mmCIF file of C-alpha atoms in Angstrom:
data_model
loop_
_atom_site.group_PDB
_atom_site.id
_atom_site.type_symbol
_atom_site.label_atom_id
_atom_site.label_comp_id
_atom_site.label_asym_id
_atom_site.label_seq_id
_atom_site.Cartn_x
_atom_site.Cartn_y
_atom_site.Cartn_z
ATOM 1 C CA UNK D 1009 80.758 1.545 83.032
ATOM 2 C CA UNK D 1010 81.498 4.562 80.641
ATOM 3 C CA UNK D 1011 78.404 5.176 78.440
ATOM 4 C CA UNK D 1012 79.504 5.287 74.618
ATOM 5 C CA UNK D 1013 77.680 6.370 71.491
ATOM 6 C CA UNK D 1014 77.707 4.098 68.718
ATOM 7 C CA UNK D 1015 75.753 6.269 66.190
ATOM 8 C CA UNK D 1016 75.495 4.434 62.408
ATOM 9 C CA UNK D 1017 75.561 7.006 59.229
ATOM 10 C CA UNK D 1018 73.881 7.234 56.296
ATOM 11 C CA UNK D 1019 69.965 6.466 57.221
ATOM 12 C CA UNK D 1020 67.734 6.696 54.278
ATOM 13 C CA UNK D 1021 70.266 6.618 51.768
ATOM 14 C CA UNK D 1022 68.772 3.605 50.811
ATOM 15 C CA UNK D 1023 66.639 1.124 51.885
ATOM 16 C CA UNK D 1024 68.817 -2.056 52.643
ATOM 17 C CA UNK D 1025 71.073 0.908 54.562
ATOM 18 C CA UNK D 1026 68.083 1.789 56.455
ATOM 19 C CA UNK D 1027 66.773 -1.599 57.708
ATOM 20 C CA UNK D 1028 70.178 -3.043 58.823
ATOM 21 C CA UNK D 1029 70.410 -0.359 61.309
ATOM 22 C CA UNK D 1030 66.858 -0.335 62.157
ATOM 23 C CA UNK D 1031 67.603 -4.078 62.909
ATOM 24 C CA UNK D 1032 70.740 -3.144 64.948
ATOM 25 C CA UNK D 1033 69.028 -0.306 67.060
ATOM 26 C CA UNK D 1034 66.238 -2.883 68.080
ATOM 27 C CA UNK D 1035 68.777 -5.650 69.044
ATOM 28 C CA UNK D 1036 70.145 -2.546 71.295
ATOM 29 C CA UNK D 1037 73.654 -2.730 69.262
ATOM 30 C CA UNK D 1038 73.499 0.857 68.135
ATOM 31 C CA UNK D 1039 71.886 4.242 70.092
ATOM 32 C CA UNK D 1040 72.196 6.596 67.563
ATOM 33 C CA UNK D 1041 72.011 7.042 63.775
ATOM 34 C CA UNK D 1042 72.062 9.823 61.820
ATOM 35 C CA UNK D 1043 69.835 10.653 58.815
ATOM 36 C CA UNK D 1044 70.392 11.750 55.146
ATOM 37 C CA UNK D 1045 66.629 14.118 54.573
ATOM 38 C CA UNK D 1046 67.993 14.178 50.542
ATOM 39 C CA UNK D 1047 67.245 10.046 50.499
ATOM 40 C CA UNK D 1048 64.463 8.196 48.665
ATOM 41 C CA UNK D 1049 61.395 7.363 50.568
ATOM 42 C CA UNK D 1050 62.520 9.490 53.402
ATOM 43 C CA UNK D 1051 59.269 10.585 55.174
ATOM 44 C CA UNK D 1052 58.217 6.297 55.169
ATOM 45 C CA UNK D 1053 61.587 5.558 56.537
ATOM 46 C CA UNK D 1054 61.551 8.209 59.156
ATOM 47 C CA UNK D 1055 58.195 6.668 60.054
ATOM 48 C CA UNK D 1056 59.846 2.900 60.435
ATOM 49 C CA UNK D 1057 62.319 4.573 62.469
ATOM 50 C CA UNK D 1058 60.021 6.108 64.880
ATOM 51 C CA UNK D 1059 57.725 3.228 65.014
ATOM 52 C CA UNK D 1060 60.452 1.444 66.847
ATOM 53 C CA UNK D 1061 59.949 3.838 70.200
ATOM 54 C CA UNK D 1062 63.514 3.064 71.290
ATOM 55 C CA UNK D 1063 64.010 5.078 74.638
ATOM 56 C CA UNK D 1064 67.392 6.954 74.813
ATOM 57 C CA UNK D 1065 67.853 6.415 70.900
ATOM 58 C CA UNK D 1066 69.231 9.560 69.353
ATOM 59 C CA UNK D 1067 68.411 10.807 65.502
ATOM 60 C CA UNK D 1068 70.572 13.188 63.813
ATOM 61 C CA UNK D 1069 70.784 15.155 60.620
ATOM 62 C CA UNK D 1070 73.468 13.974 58.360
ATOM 63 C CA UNK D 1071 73.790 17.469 56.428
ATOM 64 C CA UNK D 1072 74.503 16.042 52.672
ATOM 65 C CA UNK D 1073 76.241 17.869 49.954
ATOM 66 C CA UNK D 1074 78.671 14.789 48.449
ATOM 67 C CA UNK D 1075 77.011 11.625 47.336
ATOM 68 C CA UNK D 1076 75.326 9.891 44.766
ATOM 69 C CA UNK D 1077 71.609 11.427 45.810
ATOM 70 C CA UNK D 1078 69.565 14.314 44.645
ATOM 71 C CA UNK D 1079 69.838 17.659 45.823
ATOM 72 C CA UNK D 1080 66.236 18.875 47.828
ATOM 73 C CA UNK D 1081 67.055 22.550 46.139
ATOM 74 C CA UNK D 1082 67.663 20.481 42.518
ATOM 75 C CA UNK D 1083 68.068 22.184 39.993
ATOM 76 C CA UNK D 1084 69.037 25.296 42.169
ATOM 77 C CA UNK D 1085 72.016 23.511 43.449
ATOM 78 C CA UNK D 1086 72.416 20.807 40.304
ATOM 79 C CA UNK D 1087 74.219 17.875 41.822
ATOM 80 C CA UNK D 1088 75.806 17.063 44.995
ATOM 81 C CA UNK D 1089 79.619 17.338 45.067
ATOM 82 C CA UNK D 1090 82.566 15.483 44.948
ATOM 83 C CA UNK D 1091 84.716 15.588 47.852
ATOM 84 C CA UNK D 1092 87.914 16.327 46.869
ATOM 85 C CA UNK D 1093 86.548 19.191 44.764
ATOM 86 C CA UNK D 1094 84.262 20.533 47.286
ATOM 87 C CA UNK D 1095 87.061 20.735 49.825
ATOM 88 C CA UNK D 1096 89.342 22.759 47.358
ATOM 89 C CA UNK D 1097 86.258 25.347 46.732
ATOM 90 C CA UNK D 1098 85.885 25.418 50.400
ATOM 91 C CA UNK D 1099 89.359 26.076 50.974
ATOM 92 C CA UNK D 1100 89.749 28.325 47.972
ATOM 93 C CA UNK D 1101 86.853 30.394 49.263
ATOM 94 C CA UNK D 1102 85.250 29.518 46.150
ATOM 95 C CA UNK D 1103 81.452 27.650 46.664
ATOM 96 C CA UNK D 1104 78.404 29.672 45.917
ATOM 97 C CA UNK D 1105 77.379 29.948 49.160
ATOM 98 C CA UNK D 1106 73.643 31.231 48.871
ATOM 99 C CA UNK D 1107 72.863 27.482 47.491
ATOM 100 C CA UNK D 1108 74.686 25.253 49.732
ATOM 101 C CA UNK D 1109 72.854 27.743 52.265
ATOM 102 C CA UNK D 1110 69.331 27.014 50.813
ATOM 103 C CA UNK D 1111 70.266 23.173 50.727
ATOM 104 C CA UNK D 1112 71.421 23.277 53.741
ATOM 105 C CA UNK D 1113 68.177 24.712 55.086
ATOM 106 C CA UNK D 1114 65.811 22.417 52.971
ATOM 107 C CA UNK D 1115 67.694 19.622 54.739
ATOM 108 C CA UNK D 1116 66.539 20.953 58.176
ATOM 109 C CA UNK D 1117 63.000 21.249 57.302
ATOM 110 C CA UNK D 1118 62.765 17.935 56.062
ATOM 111 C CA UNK D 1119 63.882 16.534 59.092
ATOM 112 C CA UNK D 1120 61.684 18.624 60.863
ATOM 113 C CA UNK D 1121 59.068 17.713 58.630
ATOM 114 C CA UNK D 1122 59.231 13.937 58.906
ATOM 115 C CA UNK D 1123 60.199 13.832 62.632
ATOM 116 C CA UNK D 1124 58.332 16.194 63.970
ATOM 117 C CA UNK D 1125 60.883 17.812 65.875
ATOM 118 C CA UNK D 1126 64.359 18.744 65.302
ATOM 119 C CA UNK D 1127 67.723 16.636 65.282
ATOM 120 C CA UNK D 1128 69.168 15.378 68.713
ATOM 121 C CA UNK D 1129 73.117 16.168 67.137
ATOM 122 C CA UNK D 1130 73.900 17.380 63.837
ATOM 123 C CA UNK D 1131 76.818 16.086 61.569
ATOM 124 C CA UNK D 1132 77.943 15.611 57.816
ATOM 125 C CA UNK D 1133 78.306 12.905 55.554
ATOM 126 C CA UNK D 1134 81.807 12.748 54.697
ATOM 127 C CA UNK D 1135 82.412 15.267 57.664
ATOM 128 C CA UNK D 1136 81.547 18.137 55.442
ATOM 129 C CA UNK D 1137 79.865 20.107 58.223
ATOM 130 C CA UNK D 1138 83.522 20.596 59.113
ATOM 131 C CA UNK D 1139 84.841 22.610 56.361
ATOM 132 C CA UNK D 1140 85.325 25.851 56.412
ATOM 133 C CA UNK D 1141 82.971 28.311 54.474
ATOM 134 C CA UNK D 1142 80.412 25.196 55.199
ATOM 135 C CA UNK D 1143 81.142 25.276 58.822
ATOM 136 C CA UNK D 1144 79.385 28.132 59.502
ATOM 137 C CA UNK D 1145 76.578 27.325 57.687
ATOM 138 C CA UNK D 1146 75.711 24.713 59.446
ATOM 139 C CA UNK D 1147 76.296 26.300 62.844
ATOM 140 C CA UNK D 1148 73.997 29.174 61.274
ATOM 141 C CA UNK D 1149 70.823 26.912 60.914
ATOM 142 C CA UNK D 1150 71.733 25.193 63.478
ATOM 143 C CA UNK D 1151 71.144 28.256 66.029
ATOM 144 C CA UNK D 1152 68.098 29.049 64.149
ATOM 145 C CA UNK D 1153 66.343 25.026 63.881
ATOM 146 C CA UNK D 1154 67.872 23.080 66.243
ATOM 147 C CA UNK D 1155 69.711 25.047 69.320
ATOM 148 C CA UNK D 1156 69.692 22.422 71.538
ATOM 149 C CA UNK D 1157 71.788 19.935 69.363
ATOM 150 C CA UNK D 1158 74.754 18.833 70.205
ATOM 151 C CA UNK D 1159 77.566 19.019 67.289
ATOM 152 C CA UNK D 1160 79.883 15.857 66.038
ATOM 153 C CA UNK D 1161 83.830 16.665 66.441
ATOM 154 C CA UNK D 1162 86.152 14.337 65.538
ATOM 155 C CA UNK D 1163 89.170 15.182 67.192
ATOM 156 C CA UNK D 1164 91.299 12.018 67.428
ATOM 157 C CA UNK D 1165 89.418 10.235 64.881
ATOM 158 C CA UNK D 1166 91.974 7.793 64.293
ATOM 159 C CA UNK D 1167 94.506 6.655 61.854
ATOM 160 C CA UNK D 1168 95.720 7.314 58.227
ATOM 161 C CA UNK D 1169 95.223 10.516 56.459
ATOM 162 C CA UNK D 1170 91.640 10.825 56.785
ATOM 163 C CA UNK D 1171 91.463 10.592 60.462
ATOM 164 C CA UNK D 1172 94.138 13.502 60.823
ATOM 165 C CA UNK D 1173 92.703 15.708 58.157
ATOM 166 C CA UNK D 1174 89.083 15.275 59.782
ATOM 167 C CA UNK D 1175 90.945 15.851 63.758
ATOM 168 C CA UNK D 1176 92.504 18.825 62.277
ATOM 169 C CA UNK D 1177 89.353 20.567 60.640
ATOM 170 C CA UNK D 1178 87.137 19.811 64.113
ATOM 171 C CA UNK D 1179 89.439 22.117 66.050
ATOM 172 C CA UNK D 1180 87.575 25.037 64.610
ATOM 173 C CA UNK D 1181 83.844 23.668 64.846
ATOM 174 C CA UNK D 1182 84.669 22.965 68.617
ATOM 175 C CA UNK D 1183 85.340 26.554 68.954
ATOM 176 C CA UNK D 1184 82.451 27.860 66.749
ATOM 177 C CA UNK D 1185 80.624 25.637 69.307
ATOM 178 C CA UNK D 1186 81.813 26.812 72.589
ATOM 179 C CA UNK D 1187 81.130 30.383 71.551
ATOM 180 C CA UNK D 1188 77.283 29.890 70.361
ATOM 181 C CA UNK D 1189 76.625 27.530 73.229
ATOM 182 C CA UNK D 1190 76.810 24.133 71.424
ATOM 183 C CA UNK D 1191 77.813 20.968 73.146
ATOM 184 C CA UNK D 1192 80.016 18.631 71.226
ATOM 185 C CA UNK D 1193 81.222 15.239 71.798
ATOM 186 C CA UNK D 1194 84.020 14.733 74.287
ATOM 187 C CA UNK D 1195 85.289 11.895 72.365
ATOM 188 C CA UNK D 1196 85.772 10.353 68.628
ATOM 189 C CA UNK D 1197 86.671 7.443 66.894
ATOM 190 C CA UNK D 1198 85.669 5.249 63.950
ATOM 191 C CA UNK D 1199 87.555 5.975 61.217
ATOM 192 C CA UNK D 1200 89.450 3.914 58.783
ATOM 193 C CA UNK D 1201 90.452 3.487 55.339
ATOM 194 C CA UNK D 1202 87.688 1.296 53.712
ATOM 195 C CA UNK D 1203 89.631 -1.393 51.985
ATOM 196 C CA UNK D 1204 90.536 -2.383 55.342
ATOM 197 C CA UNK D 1205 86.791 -3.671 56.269
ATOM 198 C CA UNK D 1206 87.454 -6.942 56.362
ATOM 199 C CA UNK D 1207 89.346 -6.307 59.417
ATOM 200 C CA UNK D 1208 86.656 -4.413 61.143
ATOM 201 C CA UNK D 1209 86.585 -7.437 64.214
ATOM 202 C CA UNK D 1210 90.293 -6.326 64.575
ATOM 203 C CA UNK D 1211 90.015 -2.583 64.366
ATOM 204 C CA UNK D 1212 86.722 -2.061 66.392
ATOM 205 C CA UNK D 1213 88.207 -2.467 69.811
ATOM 206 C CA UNK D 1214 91.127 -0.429 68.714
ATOM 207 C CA UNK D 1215 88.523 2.538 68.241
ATOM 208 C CA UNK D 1216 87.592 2.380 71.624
ATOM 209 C CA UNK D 1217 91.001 2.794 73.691
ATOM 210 C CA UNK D 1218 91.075 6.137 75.417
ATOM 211 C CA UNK D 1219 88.231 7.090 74.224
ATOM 212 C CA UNK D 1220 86.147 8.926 77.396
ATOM 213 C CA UNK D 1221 82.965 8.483 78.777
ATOM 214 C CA UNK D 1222 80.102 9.765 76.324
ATOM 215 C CA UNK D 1223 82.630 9.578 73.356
ATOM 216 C CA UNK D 1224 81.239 8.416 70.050
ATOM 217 C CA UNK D 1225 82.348 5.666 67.394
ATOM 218 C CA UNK D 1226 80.726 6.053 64.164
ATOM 219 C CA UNK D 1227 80.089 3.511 61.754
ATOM 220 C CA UNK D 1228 78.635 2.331 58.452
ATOM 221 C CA UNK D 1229 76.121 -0.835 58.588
ATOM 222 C CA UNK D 1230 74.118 -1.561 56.007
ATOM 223 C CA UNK D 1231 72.525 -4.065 53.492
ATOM 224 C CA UNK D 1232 73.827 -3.604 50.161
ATOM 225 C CA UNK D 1233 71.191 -3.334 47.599
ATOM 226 C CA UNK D 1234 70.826 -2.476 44.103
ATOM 227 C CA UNK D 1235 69.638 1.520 45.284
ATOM 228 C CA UNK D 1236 72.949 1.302 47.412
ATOM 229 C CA UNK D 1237 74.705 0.606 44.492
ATOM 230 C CA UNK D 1238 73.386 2.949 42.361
ATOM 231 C CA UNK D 1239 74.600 6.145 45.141
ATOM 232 C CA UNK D 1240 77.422 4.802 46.627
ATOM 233 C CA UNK D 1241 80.744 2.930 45.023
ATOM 234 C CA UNK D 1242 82.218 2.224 48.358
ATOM 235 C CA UNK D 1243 79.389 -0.282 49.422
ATOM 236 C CA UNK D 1244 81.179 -3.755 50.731
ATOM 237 C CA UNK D 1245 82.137 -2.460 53.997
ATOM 238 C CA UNK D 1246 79.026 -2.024 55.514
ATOM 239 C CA UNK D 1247 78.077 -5.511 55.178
ATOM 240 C CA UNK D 1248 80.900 -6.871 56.923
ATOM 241 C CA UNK D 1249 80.300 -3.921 59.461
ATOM 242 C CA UNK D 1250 76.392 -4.913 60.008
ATOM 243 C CA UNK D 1251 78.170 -8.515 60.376
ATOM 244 C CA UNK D 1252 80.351 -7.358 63.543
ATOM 245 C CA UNK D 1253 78.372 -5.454 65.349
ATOM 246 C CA UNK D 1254 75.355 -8.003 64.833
ATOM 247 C CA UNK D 1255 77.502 -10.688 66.462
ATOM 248 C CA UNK D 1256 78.752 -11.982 69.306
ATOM 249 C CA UNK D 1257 81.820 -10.021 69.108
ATOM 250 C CA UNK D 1258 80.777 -6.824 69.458
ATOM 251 C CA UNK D 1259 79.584 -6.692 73.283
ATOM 252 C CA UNK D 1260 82.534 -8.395 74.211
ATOM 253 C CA UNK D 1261 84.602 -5.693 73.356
ATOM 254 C CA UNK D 1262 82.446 -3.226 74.647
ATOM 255 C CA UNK D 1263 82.238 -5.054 78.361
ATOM 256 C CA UNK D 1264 85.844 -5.354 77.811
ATOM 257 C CA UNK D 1265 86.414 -1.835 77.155
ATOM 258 C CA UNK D 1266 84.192 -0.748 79.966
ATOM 259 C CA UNK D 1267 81.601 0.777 77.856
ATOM 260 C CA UNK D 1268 77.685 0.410 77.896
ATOM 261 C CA UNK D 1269 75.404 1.494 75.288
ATOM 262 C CA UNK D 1270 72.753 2.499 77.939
#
């Protein structure tokens, strides 16, 4: 059997987010999940997380600079971004980058605040760790906090737009990573335009195929709540992803794939 990563996003954005894939790690349905240090109640949900003493389980920093959250460096850096606008600065050269720096920095402390250690892998909601100007930012505190991390690429992430924009941008974090020593994963998939959610039973074992041993699907569980709501527009999806990979469907199309989780 190939071993696969099936890491969920997004822990501590907010709570119903949080327990769903606390829930899924302890029914052994996920091994990794990475976490958002800007979320509410982040050093008691860190402390849930732990708590559950899963062996092999992986945490990772989700660096954050889009979403619906506060900033850790607020009011130095005011807001968190949009996307589409923080890709044009990024591309336009055109992002103060002494704050995205210090936010970028507060978000490793907290982690190593709460956890007590740093971050197994480091990646970025919305893939922003793989823009350029923010790129090597990342890499930068990576070296310094956590240089024994392995870094998310997502080369071949899949179909539609954003899977080719995101496989396109990871060509130059893998090679940031090869020269500072970084590992990376050999494999990616898990990405999908959201309206398409109610599908996910159909499109999961499609993320697998070809994927090689230790490659990574990410995903987006969660239990929509009211403080979901309030961050995050795009919220049904994750319910009817918490409902595949809770069920009965899910390990058959892992067996059938050849993968294990362990």
């Amino acid at each position: 059997m190939k071993r696969l990563i099936v890491c969920a996003d997004d822990y501590a954005l907010s709570p119903g987010v949080s327990a769903a894939i606390r829930e899924l790690a302890s029914a052994g349905r996920l091994n990794a999940t990475s976490v958002m240090t800007p979320g509410p109640d982040l050093a008691a949900e860190a402390a849930r997380l732990s708590a559950l003493g899963l062996d092999g389980f992986q945490i990772g920093l989700h660096v954050t600079l889009t979403s619906g959250l506060t900033p850790l460096t607020a009011p130095g850096l005011p807001r968190y971004f949009d996307l589409g606008p923080l890709m044009l600065r990024c591309f336009l050269r055109a992002v103060d980058t002494r704050r995205l720096a210090a936010e970028i920095e507060a978000q490793f402390a907290a982690f190593q605040g709460v956890f007590g250690r740093p971050p197994d892998f480091i990646d970025g909601h919305q893939h922003v760790h793989l823009l350029p100007v923010i790129r090597p930012l990342v890499l930068d505190a990576a070296r310094r906090h956590a240089p024994h991390a392995w870094l998310r690429q997502c080369r071949g992430a899949g179909e539609g737009l954003k899977g080719r924009i995101i496989s396109a941008l990871s060509g130059g974090l893998v090679a940031d990573a090869r020269v500072l020593g970084f590992a990376t994963n050999p494999g990616f998939s898990g990405a999908y335009e959201f309206e398409r959610a109610a599908a996910f039973a159909e499109l999961f074992p499609r993320f697998l195929s070809g994927l090689p041993d230790g490659g990574l699907v990410m995903v987006h569980p969660g239990h929509v709540d009211e403080a979901l709501k309030r961050v995050d527009p795009v919220h049904a999806p994750r319910a009817a992803e918490y409902a595949y990979l809770a069920g009965p469907a899910f390990p058959v199309a892992l067996a059938a794939a050849g993968f294990s989780l362990s």
